[in-house]
Amino acid sequence: MTRLLLRGADHLLTMDDARRELRGADVLIEDGVICEIGVGLQSGAAVVDTSGCVVTPGLVNTHHHLYQTLTRAVPAAQDALLFGWLETLYPIWSHVTPEHVFTSAQVGLAELALSGCTLSSDHLYLYPNGVRLEDTIHAAAEVGLRFQPTRGAMSISRSAGGLPPDDLVEQEQDVLDDCIRVVDAFHDPSPGSMCRVGLAPCSPFSVSRDLMRQVALLAREKGVMLHTHLAENDEDVAYSLERFGCRPGRYAEELGWVGRDVWHAHCVKLDAEEIALFARTGTGVAHCPCSNCRLGSGIAPVVAMRDAGVPVGLGVDGSASNDAGNLVAEARQAMLLQRVAQGADAMSARAALEIATRGGADVLGRPECGRIEVGARADIAIWDVSGLETAGSWDPAALLLAGPVTVRDLFVEGRAVVRDGEITTLDLPALIARQSEMTRALMEAL
């Protein structure tokens, strides 16, 4: 039995059902599970001193495109709207190889880990040059984060009325066959699973109505979740109205893409009827505020969604549209944007942190994550609040107002992924050098 005691946290934000906040509290972990919470716990376990720290559940990232860490700040895409941004980057992404995808996934996941993330999804929707979903799965296993990869796809090319170029789309039967392969090979539905696979056709403007419907049927047959982009900006809504004769929410409903096993990325332009539909069906939303700002997509109606009962989590989105992957900074941005749109009392620091923890875990169907309570998985972030960023703060637990943007320690399933601000599972300087060399080579090839 492996035992670990986190001792004496200045502030413990549990995000449990009662949203308890404890002072001077300890957390006892056994074999990757939280087994006791209290003050002055006695145990023969190894001890981690958390005095001077705020302890929170690990943050949860509900939307990412990890391969995009190869293409941050591409000059021609820096000031483009969504469709133009995609048209600029598609030709670059057609050169991506399995090694690019593996290395980019490790870079992106390491960045997330340092920002407090213990569970991340990923949406990989292009497969040139022999790329496979397991390129990301193997990368995540080495980093040590809990992972929810999704098998994305694009099947309608520009010549057929879609957006992607012909060399980045796949035959739809090939997509379905590979969906079956990756679910059978890698999906683990157990409560402590480190890898759960989802199915995720890219978007309404890159796959057919038939593929959307067939993937939904397949996902339910296999018992896995569904994910796609929806209602991201005005162009997206206009495309849906022109092509399908209805708004994105109605299109999703007609194809079986609503329910507690579905979460949609962005949803910036959902209207009141669509919000009611998502609330009624338990359909989740991955809110990506920095990317929405970067691409000028707008401010998602997160307060209205949450008030209606829509499950909402947080996502950093791809590193080509953010262009960062810091999840605690993303939570701060979410809070600030809702205040811009709705007033200073629209979203508190604790509410935004809730979205980034238990909110995201619930969206991904992982109620055993995103909270610190007995029986939950030991996915825990420790934030040192004795430093410069928190100096002068009257409420160190209000991390998103005044606090660090990197963790001191991070535990996933009770195992240390970050200790004293350093990744424990990777040679990070060597990884950065490898990624930089790949990016330079890609630039030269183009």
CSV table of C-alpha atoms in Angstrom, one decimal:
chain,number,residue,atom,x,y,z
A,1,MET,CA,0.0,0.0,0.0
A,2,THR,CA,1.3,3.4,-1.0
A,3,ARG,CA,0.4,6.2,1.5
A,4,LEU,CA,1.0,9.9,1.4
A,5,LEU,CA,0.0,12.6,3.8
A,6,LEU,CA,-0.4,16.3,2.7
A,7,ARG,CA,0.0,18.1,6.0
A,8,GLY,CA,-1.1,21.5,7.3
A,9,ALA,CA,-2.4,23.4,4.3
A,10,ASP,CA,-3.1,27.0,5.1
A,11,HIS,CA,-6.2,26.8,2.9
A,12,LEU,CA,-7.8,23.6,1.6
A,13,LEU,CA,-10.5,24.4,-1.1
A,14,THR,CA,-12.2,21.0,-1.4
A,15,MET,CA,-14.8,21.8,-4.1
A,16,ASP,CA,-16.9,19.0,-2.5
A,17,ASP,CA,-20.7,19.1,-2.5
A,18,ALA,CA,-20.7,21.6,0.4
A,19,ARG,CA,-17.8,23.6,-1.1
A,20,ARG,CA,-15.9,23.3,2.3
A,21,GLU,CA,-12.9,25.5,2.9
A,22,LEU,CA,-10.6,24.2,5.7
A,23,ARG,CA,-7.7,25.8,7.5
A,24,GLY,CA,-4.6,23.8,8.6
A,25,ALA,CA,-6.0,20.6,7.2
A,26,ASP,CA,-4.4,17.4,6.2
A,27,VAL,CA,-5.2,15.0,3.3
A,28,LEU,CA,-4.3,11.3,3.6
A,29,ILE,CA,-3.9,9.4,0.4
A,30,GLU,CA,-3.8,5.6,-0.1
A,31,ASP,CA,-3.1,3.9,-3.4
A,32,GLY,CA,-4.2,7.0,-5.4
A,33,VAL,CA,-7.4,7.6,-3.5
A,34,ILE,CA,-8.2,10.2,-0.8
A,35,CYS,CA,-9.1,8.2,2.3
A,36,GLU,CA,-9.2,10.9,5.1
A,37,ILE,CA,-9.4,14.6,5.5
A,38,GLY,CA,-8.9,16.4,8.8
A,39,VAL,CA,-6.6,18.3,11.2
A,40,GLY,CA,-3.6,16.6,12.9
A,41,LEU,CA,-4.0,13.3,11.1
A,42,GLN,CA,-1.5,10.6,12.3
A,43,SER,CA,-0.1,8.2,9.8
A,44,GLY,CA,3.0,6.3,8.9
A,45,ALA,CA,2.8,7.8,5.4
A,46,ALA,CA,5.4,9.9,3.7
A,47,VAL,CA,4.7,13.5,4.5
A,48,VAL,CA,4.5,16.6,2.2
A,49,ASP,CA,4.4,19.9,4.1
A,50,THR,CA,1.8,22.2,2.7
A,51,SER,CA,2.0,25.0,5.2
A,52,GLY,CA,2.1,28.3,3.4
A,53,CYS,CA,0.1,26.8,0.6
A,54,VAL,CA,-3.4,26.7,-0.9
A,55,VAL,CA,-4.4,23.2,-1.8
A,56,THR,CA,-7.0,22.6,-4.5
A,57,PRO,CA,-8.3,19.8,-6.6
A,58,GLY,CA,-6.2,19.4,-9.8
A,59,LEU,CA,-7.6,21.5,-12.6
A,60,VAL,CA,-9.4,19.9,-15.5
A,61,ASN,CA,-8.8,20.9,-19.2
A,62,THR,CA,-11.9,20.0,-21.3
A,63,HIS,CA,-10.6,21.1,-24.8
A,64,HIS,CA,-7.2,21.2,-26.4
A,65,HIS,CA,-5.4,20.4,-29.7
A,66,LEU,CA,-2.0,19.4,-28.4
A,67,TYR,CA,-0.4,19.1,-31.8
A,68,GLN,CA,-0.8,22.9,-32.2
A,69,THR,CA,2.1,23.6,-29.8
A,70,LEU,CA,4.2,23.3,-33.1
A,71,THR,CA,2.5,26.3,-34.5
A,72,ARG,CA,2.2,29.1,-31.9
A,73,ALA,CA,2.2,32.7,-33.1
A,74,VAL,CA,2.4,31.9,-36.8
A,75,PRO,CA,2.6,35.4,-38.4
A,76,ALA,CA,0.0,35.0,-41.1
A,77,ALA,CA,-2.5,33.6,-38.6
A,78,GLN,CA,-1.9,36.1,-35.8
A,79,ASP,CA,-4.7,38.5,-36.7
A,80,ALA,CA,-7.1,36.2,-38.6
A,81,LEU,CA,-10.7,35.2,-37.7
A,82,LEU,CA,-11.5,31.6,-37.3
A,83,PHE,CA,-12.1,30.5,-40.9
A,84,GLY,CA,-9.1,32.5,-42.2
A,85,TRP,CA,-7.0,31.3,-39.3
A,86,LEU,CA,-7.8,27.7,-40.3
A,87,GLU,CA,-7.1,28.2,-44.0
A,88,THR,CA,-3.7,29.6,-43.1
A,89,LEU,CA,-2.7,26.8,-40.8
A,90,TYR,CA,-4.1,23.7,-42.6
A,91,PRO,CA,-1.3,23.6,-45.2
A,92,ILE,CA,1.3,23.7,-42.4
A,93,TRP,CA,-0.5,21.0,-40.4
A,94,SER,CA,-0.5,18.7,-43.5
A,95,HIS,CA,3.3,18.2,-42.8
A,96,VAL,CA,2.8,16.9,-39.2
A,97,THR,CA,4.3,13.5,-38.5
A,98,PRO,CA,3.8,11.0,-35.6
A,99,GLU,CA,7.0,12.4,-33.9
A,100,HIS,CA,5.6,15.9,-34.2
A,101,VAL,CA,2.4,14.9,-32.5
A,102,PHE,CA,4.1,12.9,-29.7
A,103,THR,CA,6.5,15.7,-28.9
A,104,SER,CA,3.9,18.4,-29.1
A,105,ALA,CA,1.6,16.5,-26.8
A,106,GLN,CA,4.3,16.2,-24.2
A,107,VAL,CA,5.1,19.9,-24.4
A,108,GLY,CA,1.5,20.8,-24.1
A,109,LEU,CA,0.8,18.4,-21.2
A,110,ALA,CA,3.9,19.6,-19.3
A,111,GLU,CA,2.7,23.2,-19.7
A,112,LEU,CA,-0.7,22.2,-18.4
A,113,ALA,CA,0.8,20.3,-15.4
A,114,LEU,CA,2.8,23.3,-14.3
A,115,SER,CA,-0.4,25.3,-14.3
A,116,GLY,CA,-2.2,22.9,-12.0
A,117,CYS,CA,-3.9,20.5,-14.5
A,118,THR,CA,-4.2,16.9,-13.6
A,119,LEU,CA,-6.8,15.7,-16.2
A,120,SER,CA,-6.8,16.9,-19.9
A,121,SER,CA,-8.8,16.0,-22.9
A,122,ASP,CA,-7.4,16.4,-26.4
A,123,HIS,CA,-9.1,16.7,-29.8
A,124,LEU,CA,-6.9,15.3,-32.5
A,125,TYR,CA,-8.8,15.6,-35.8
A,126,LEU,CA,-6.1,15.4,-38.5
A,127,TYR,CA,-4.0,12.3,-39.3
A,128,PRO,CA,-1.5,13.0,-42.1
A,129,ASN,CA,1.7,11.0,-42.7
A,130,GLY,CA,0.9,8.0,-40.5
A,131,VAL,CA,-0.3,10.0,-37.4
A,132,ARG,CA,-2.4,7.9,-35.0
A,133,LEU,CA,-4.3,8.8,-31.8
A,134,GLU,CA,-1.9,6.7,-29.7
A,135,ASP,CA,0.9,9.1,-30.5
A,136,THR,CA,-0.8,11.4,-28.0
A,137,ILE,CA,-1.8,8.5,-25.6
A,138,HIS,CA,1.8,7.3,-25.2
A,139,ALA,CA,3.0,10.9,-24.7
A,140,ALA,CA,0.4,11.4,-21.9
A,141,ALA,CA,1.4,8.1,-20.2
A,142,GLU,CA,5.0,9.3,-20.0
A,143,VAL,CA,4.0,12.7,-18.6
A,144,GLY,CA,1.7,11.1,-16.0
A,145,LEU,CA,-1.5,13.2,-16.5
A,146,ARG,CA,-4.9,11.6,-16.6
A,147,PHE,CA,-5.9,11.8,-20.2
A,148,GLN,CA,-9.1,11.9,-22.3
A,149,PRO,CA,-8.1,11.8,-25.9
A,150,THR,CA,-10.7,12.0,-28.6
A,151,ARG,CA,-10.5,10.5,-32.1
A,152,GLY,CA,-11.4,13.4,-34.3
A,153,ALA,CA,-11.9,13.5,-38.0
A,154,MET,CA,-12.4,15.7,-41.1
A,155,SER,CA,-14.2,14.2,-44.1
A,156,ILE,CA,-15.5,17.1,-46.2
A,157,SER,CA,-12.7,18.9,-48.1
A,158,ARG,CA,-12.8,22.3,-49.7
A,159,SER,CA,-13.5,20.8,-53.1
A,160,ALA,CA,-16.7,19.2,-51.6
A,161,GLY,CA,-17.9,22.4,-49.9
A,162,GLY,CA,-16.0,22.1,-46.6
A,163,LEU,CA,-13.1,24.1,-45.2
A,164,PRO,CA,-10.1,21.7,-45.0
A,165,PRO,CA,-7.9,20.9,-48.0
A,166,ASP,CA,-8.2,17.6,-49.7
A,167,ASP,CA,-5.0,16.1,-48.3
A,168,LEU,CA,-6.3,16.5,-44.7
A,169,VAL,CA,-9.6,14.6,-45.0
A,170,GLU,CA,-10.3,10.9,-44.6
A,171,GLN,CA,-12.7,8.5,-46.0
A,172,GLU,CA,-15.7,8.1,-43.6
A,173,GLN,CA,-15.5,4.3,-43.4
A,174,ASP,CA,-11.8,4.6,-42.5
A,175,VAL,CA,-12.8,7.0,-39.7
A,176,LEU,CA,-15.4,4.7,-38.3
A,177,ASP,CA,-13.0,1.7,-38.5
A,178,ASP,CA,-10.3,3.5,-36.6
A,179,CYS,CA,-12.8,4.8,-34.0
A,180,ILE,CA,-13.6,1.2,-33.2
A,181,ARG,CA,-9.9,0.3,-33.1
A,182,VAL,CA,-8.8,3.0,-30.7
A,183,VAL,CA,-11.7,2.5,-28.3
A,184,ASP,CA,-11.1,-1.2,-28.2
A,185,ALA,CA,-7.4,-0.8,-27.7
A,186,PHE,CA,-7.2,2.2,-25.3
A,187,HIS,CA,-10.4,3.1,-23.6
A,188,ASP,CA,-10.5,2.2,-19.9
A,189,PRO,CA,-13.9,2.9,-18.2
A,190,SER,CA,-12.8,2.1,-14.7
A,191,PRO,CA,-13.1,4.8,-12.0
A,192,GLY,CA,-9.4,5.3,-11.6
A,193,SER,CA,-8.7,5.2,-15.4
A,194,MET,CA,-5.8,7.1,-16.7
A,195,CYS,CA,-7.1,7.0,-20.3
A,196,ARG,CA,-10.6,7.2,-21.6
A,197,VAL,CA,-11.2,7.6,-25.3
A,198,GLY,CA,-13.9,9.7,-26.9
A,199,LEU,CA,-15.1,10.2,-30.5
A,200,ALA,CA,-15.0,13.7,-32.0
A,201,PRO,CA,-15.7,14.6,-35.6
A,202,CYS,CA,-14.1,18.0,-35.9
A,203,SER,CA,-17.0,20.4,-36.7
A,204,PRO,CA,-20.2,20.8,-38.7
A,205,PHE,CA,-18.2,22.5,-41.5
A,206,SER,CA,-15.7,19.6,-41.9
A,207,VAL,CA,-17.7,16.4,-41.6
A,208,SER,CA,-20.9,15.2,-43.2
A,209,ARG,CA,-24.3,14.9,-41.5
A,210,ASP,CA,-24.1,11.1,-42.0
A,211,LEU,CA,-20.7,10.8,-40.3
A,212,MET,CA,-21.9,12.8,-37.3
A,213,ARG,CA,-25.0,10.5,-36.9
A,214,GLN,CA,-23.0,7.3,-37.4
A,215,VAL,CA,-20.3,8.4,-34.8
A,216,ALA,CA,-23.0,9.2,-32.3
A,217,LEU,CA,-24.5,5.7,-32.7
A,218,LEU,CA,-21.1,4.1,-32.5
A,219,ALA,CA,-20.2,6.0,-29.3
A,220,ARG,CA,-23.3,4.9,-27.6
A,221,GLU,CA,-22.7,1.3,-28.7
A,222,LYS,CA,-19.2,1.5,-27.2
A,223,GLY,CA,-20.2,3.5,-24.1
A,224,VAL,CA,-17.8,6.4,-24.8
A,225,MET,CA,-18.3,10.2,-24.9
A,226,LEU,CA,-18.8,12.5,-27.9
A,227,HIS,CA,-17.2,15.8,-28.6
A,228,THR,CA,-17.1,18.5,-31.3
A,229,HIS,CA,-16.9,22.2,-31.9
A,230,LEU,CA,-20.2,24.1,-32.0
A,231,ALA,CA,-21.4,27.7,-32.4
A,232,GLU,CA,-17.9,29.1,-32.1
A,233,ASN,CA,-18.5,32.4,-33.8
A,234,ASP,CA,-20.8,34.2,-36.2
A,235,GLU,CA,-19.3,32.6,-39.3
A,236,ASP,CA,-20.0,29.2,-37.7
A,237,VAL,CA,-23.7,30.0,-37.1
A,238,ALA,CA,-24.1,31.5,-40.6
A,239,TYR,CA,-22.6,28.3,-42.1
A,240,SER,CA,-25.1,26.2,-40.2
A,241,LEU,CA,-28.1,28.3,-41.2
A,242,GLU,CA,-27.0,28.3,-44.9
A,243,ARG,CA,-26.1,24.6,-45.1
A,244,PHE,CA,-28.5,23.0,-42.7
A,245,GLY,CA,-31.3,25.4,-42.5
A,246,CYS,CA,-31.1,25.7,-38.7
A,247,ARG,CA,-29.0,26.9,-35.9
A,248,PRO,CA,-26.1,24.8,-34.5
A,249,GLY,CA,-28.0,23.6,-31.4
A,250,ARG,CA,-30.9,22.3,-33.5
A,251,TYR,CA,-28.5,20.6,-35.9
A,252,ALA,CA,-26.8,18.9,-33.0
A,253,GLU,CA,-30.1,17.7,-31.5
A,254,GLU,CA,-31.3,16.3,-34.9
A,255,LEU,CA,-28.2,14.1,-35.1
A,256,GLY,CA,-28.2,12.8,-31.6
A,257,TRP,CA,-25.5,15.1,-30.4
A,258,VAL,CA,-27.0,16.2,-27.1
A,259,GLY,CA,-27.0,14.3,-23.7
A,260,ARG,CA,-24.8,13.8,-20.7
A,261,ASP,CA,-22.3,11.8,-22.8
A,262,VAL,CA,-21.7,14.9,-25.1
A,263,TRP,CA,-19.7,18.0,-24.6
A,264,HIS,CA,-19.2,20.8,-27.2
A,265,ALA,CA,-16.3,23.2,-27.4
A,266,HIS,CA,-16.8,27.0,-27.4
A,267,CYS,CA,-20.6,27.5,-27.7
A,268,VAL,CA,-19.9,31.3,-27.8
A,269,LYS,CA,-23.1,31.9,-29.9
A,270,LEU,CA,-25.7,29.7,-28.2
A,271,ASP,CA,-29.0,31.5,-27.9
A,272,ALA,CA,-31.5,31.1,-25.1
A,273,GLU,CA,-33.3,28.2,-26.8
A,274,GLU,CA,-30.1,26.3,-27.3
A,275,ILE,CA,-29.0,27.0,-23.7
A,276,ALA,CA,-32.4,25.6,-22.5
A,277,LEU,CA,-31.8,22.5,-24.8
A,278,PHE,CA,-28.3,21.9,-23.3
A,279,ALA,CA,-29.7,22.3,-19.7
A,280,ARG,CA,-32.6,20.0,-20.3
A,281,THR,CA,-30.4,17.2,-21.8
A,282,GLY,CA,-27.3,17.7,-19.6
A,283,THR,CA,-25.1,18.5,-22.6
A,284,GLY,CA,-21.7,19.9,-21.5
A,285,VAL,CA,-19.7,22.9,-22.7
A,286,ALA,CA,-16.0,23.5,-22.9
A,287,HIS,CA,-15.5,27.2,-22.4
A,288,CYS,CA,-12.3,28.5,-24.0
A,289,PRO,CA,-12.1,32.2,-23.1
A,290,CYS,CA,-8.5,33.0,-24.3
A,291,SER,CA,-9.0,31.4,-27.7
A,292,ASN,CA,-12.3,33.2,-28.1
A,293,CYS,CA,-10.6,36.5,-27.4
A,294,ARG,CA,-7.6,35.7,-29.6
A,295,LEU,CA,-9.9,34.9,-32.6
A,296,GLY,CA,-12.4,37.6,-31.9
A,297,SER,CA,-15.2,35.1,-31.5
A,298,GLY,CA,-16.9,36.8,-28.6
A,299,ILE,CA,-17.8,36.1,-25.0
A,300,ALA,CA,-19.6,32.9,-24.3
A,301,PRO,CA,-22.8,33.3,-22.1
A,302,VAL,CA,-21.3,31.3,-19.3
A,303,VAL,CA,-23.3,32.9,-16.5
A,304,ALA,CA,-26.6,32.2,-18.4
A,305,MET,CA,-25.5,28.6,-19.1
A,306,ARG,CA,-24.6,27.9,-15.5
A,307,ASP,CA,-27.8,29.6,-14.2
A,308,ALA,CA,-29.8,27.4,-16.5
A,309,GLY,CA,-28.0,24.2,-15.3
A,310,VAL,CA,-25.7,23.6,-18.3
A,311,PRO,CA,-22.5,21.7,-17.2
A,312,VAL,CA,-19.6,24.0,-18.0
A,313,GLY,CA,-15.9,23.2,-17.9
A,314,LEU,CA,-12.8,25.1,-19.0
A,315,GLY,CA,-10.5,24.5,-21.9
A,316,VAL,CA,-7.3,26.2,-23.1
A,317,ASP,CA,-8.0,25.2,-26.7
A,318,GLY,CA,-5.1,24.7,-29.1
A,319,SER,CA,-1.8,26.4,-28.7
A,320,ALA,CA,-2.2,28.0,-32.1
A,321,SER,CA,-5.2,30.0,-31.1
A,322,ASN,CA,-4.4,30.8,-27.4
A,323,ASP,CA,-1.3,30.7,-27.8
A,324,ALA,CA,-0.6,29.4,-24.4
A,325,GLY,CA,-1.7,26.4,-22.3
A,326,ASN,CA,-1.9,27.8,-18.7
A,327,LEU,CA,-5.1,26.5,-17.2
A,328,VAL,CA,-5.1,28.7,-14.0
A,329,ALA,CA,-4.6,31.8,-16.2
A,330,GLU,CA,-7.5,30.5,-18.4
A,331,ALA,CA,-9.7,30.4,-15.3
A,332,ARG,CA,-8.8,34.0,-14.4
A,333,GLN,CA,-9.6,35.1,-18.0
A,334,ALA,CA,-13.0,33.3,-17.7
A,335,MET,CA,-13.8,35.2,-14.6
A,336,LEU,CA,-12.7,38.6,-16.0
A,337,LEU,CA,-14.7,38.2,-19.3
A,338,GLN,CA,-17.9,37.4,-17.5
A,339,ARG,CA,-17.4,40.5,-15.4
A,340,VAL,CA,-16.8,42.6,-18.5
A,341,ALA,CA,-20.1,41.2,-20.0
A,342,GLN,CA,-22.2,41.1,-16.9
A,343,GLY,CA,-20.7,43.2,-14.2
A,344,ALA,CA,-18.2,42.9,-11.4
A,345,ASP,CA,-20.4,40.5,-9.4
A,346,ALA,CA,-21.1,38.2,-12.3
A,347,MET,CA,-18.4,35.6,-11.4
A,348,SER,CA,-16.3,35.3,-8.3
A,349,ALA,CA,-12.8,33.9,-8.1
A,350,ARG,CA,-14.1,30.8,-6.4
A,351,ALA,CA,-16.8,30.2,-9.0
A,352,ALA,CA,-14.3,30.4,-11.8
A,353,LEU,CA,-12.0,27.9,-9.9
A,354,GLU,CA,-15.0,25.6,-9.5
A,355,ILE,CA,-15.5,25.6,-13.3
A,356,ALA,CA,-11.9,24.7,-13.7
A,357,THR,CA,-12.0,21.8,-11.3
A,358,ARG,CA,-15.2,19.9,-10.5
A,359,GLY,CA,-17.0,21.6,-13.4
A,360,GLY,CA,-14.6,20.2,-15.9
A,361,ALA,CA,-14.5,16.8,-14.3
A,362,ASP,CA,-18.3,16.6,-14.5
A,363,VAL,CA,-18.3,17.7,-18.1
A,364,LEU,CA,-15.9,14.8,-18.9
A,365,GLY,CA,-17.9,12.3,-17.0
A,366,ARG,CA,-15.3,12.0,-14.2
A,367,PRO,CA,-17.2,12.8,-10.9
A,368,GLU,CA,-14.4,11.0,-9.0
A,369,CYS,CA,-12.0,13.9,-10.1
A,370,GLY,CA,-12.1,17.6,-9.6
A,371,ARG,CA,-12.8,17.6,-5.8
A,372,ILE,CA,-11.0,16.8,-2.6
A,373,GLU,CA,-13.3,14.4,-0.7
A,374,VAL,CA,-13.0,10.9,0.8
A,375,GLY,CA,-13.2,8.4,-2.1
A,376,ALA,CA,-12.1,10.8,-4.8
A,377,ARG,CA,-9.0,10.3,-6.8
A,378,ALA,CA,-5.9,11.9,-5.4
A,379,ASP,CA,-5.5,14.5,-8.2
A,380,ILE,CA,-4.3,17.5,-6.2
A,381,ALA,CA,-2.6,20.9,-6.8
A,382,ILE,CA,-0.5,22.7,-4.2
A,383,TRP,CA,0.0,26.4,-4.7
A,384,ASP,CA,2.7,28.2,-2.7
A,385,VAL,CA,1.1,31.5,-1.6
A,386,SER,CA,4.2,32.8,0.3
A,387,GLY,CA,5.7,34.5,-2.8
A,388,LEU,CA,5.6,37.8,-4.6
A,389,GLU,CA,2.3,37.2,-6.5
A,390,THR,CA,0.3,36.8,-3.3
A,391,ALA,CA,2.2,39.4,-1.1
A,392,GLY,CA,-0.4,41.7,0.4
A,393,SER,CA,-3.4,39.5,-0.3
A,394,TRP,CA,-6.1,39.4,2.3
A,395,ASP,CA,-7.5,36.2,0.9
A,396,PRO,CA,-4.8,33.9,-0.4
A,397,ALA,CA,-7.5,31.4,-1.3
A,398,ALA,CA,-8.7,33.8,-4.0
A,399,LEU,CA,-6.0,32.5,-6.3
A,400,LEU,CA,-7.4,33.9,-9.4
A,401,LEU,CA,-7.3,37.5,-8.1
A,402,ALA,CA,-3.8,37.4,-6.5
A,403,GLY,CA,-1.8,34.2,-6.7
A,404,PRO,CA,0.8,32.1,-8.5
A,405,VAL,CA,0.2,30.8,-12.0
A,406,THR,CA,2.4,27.7,-11.6
A,407,VAL,CA,2.1,25.0,-9.0
A,408,ARG,CA,4.6,24.1,-6.4
A,409,ASP,CA,3.5,20.4,-6.4
A,410,LEU,CA,1.1,18.4,-8.5
A,411,PHE,CA,-0.2,14.9,-7.7
A,412,VAL,CA,-2.1,12.7,-10.1
A,413,GLU,CA,-3.4,9.4,-8.7
A,414,GLY,CA,-1.2,10.2,-5.7
A,415,ARG,CA,2.0,10.3,-7.8
A,416,ALA,CA,4.1,13.5,-8.0
A,417,VAL,CA,4.2,14.9,-11.5
A,418,VAL,CA,5.5,18.3,-10.3
A,419,ARG,CA,7.6,18.8,-7.2
A,420,ASP,CA,9.1,22.1,-6.2
A,421,GLY,CA,8.0,23.7,-9.5
A,422,GLU,CA,9.7,21.1,-11.6
A,423,ILE,CA,8.3,18.3,-13.8
A,424,THR,CA,9.4,15.0,-12.3
A,425,THR,CA,8.6,12.8,-15.3
A,426,LEU,CA,10.4,14.4,-18.2
A,427,ASP,CA,13.7,15.9,-19.1
A,428,LEU,CA,12.0,19.3,-19.8
A,429,PRO,CA,15.0,21.2,-21.3
A,430,ALA,CA,15.7,18.3,-23.7
A,431,LEU,CA,12.0,18.2,-24.6
A,432,ILE,CA,11.9,22.0,-25.3
A,433,ALA,CA,15.0,21.7,-27.5
A,434,ARG,CA,13.5,18.9,-29.5
A,435,GLN,CA,10.2,20.8,-30.0
A,436,SER,CA,12.1,23.9,-31.0
A,437,GLU,CA,14.2,22.0,-33.6
A,438,MET,CA,11.0,20.5,-35.0
A,439,THR,CA,9.4,23.9,-35.4
A,440,ARG,CA,12.5,25.3,-37.1
A,441,ALA,CA,12.6,22.4,-39.5
A,442,LEU,CA,8.9,22.8,-40.3
A,443,MET,CA,9.4,26.5,-41.0
A,444,GLU,CA,12.4,25.8,-43.3
A,445,ALA,CA,10.5,23.1,-45.2
A,446,LEU,CA,7.6,25.5,-45.9
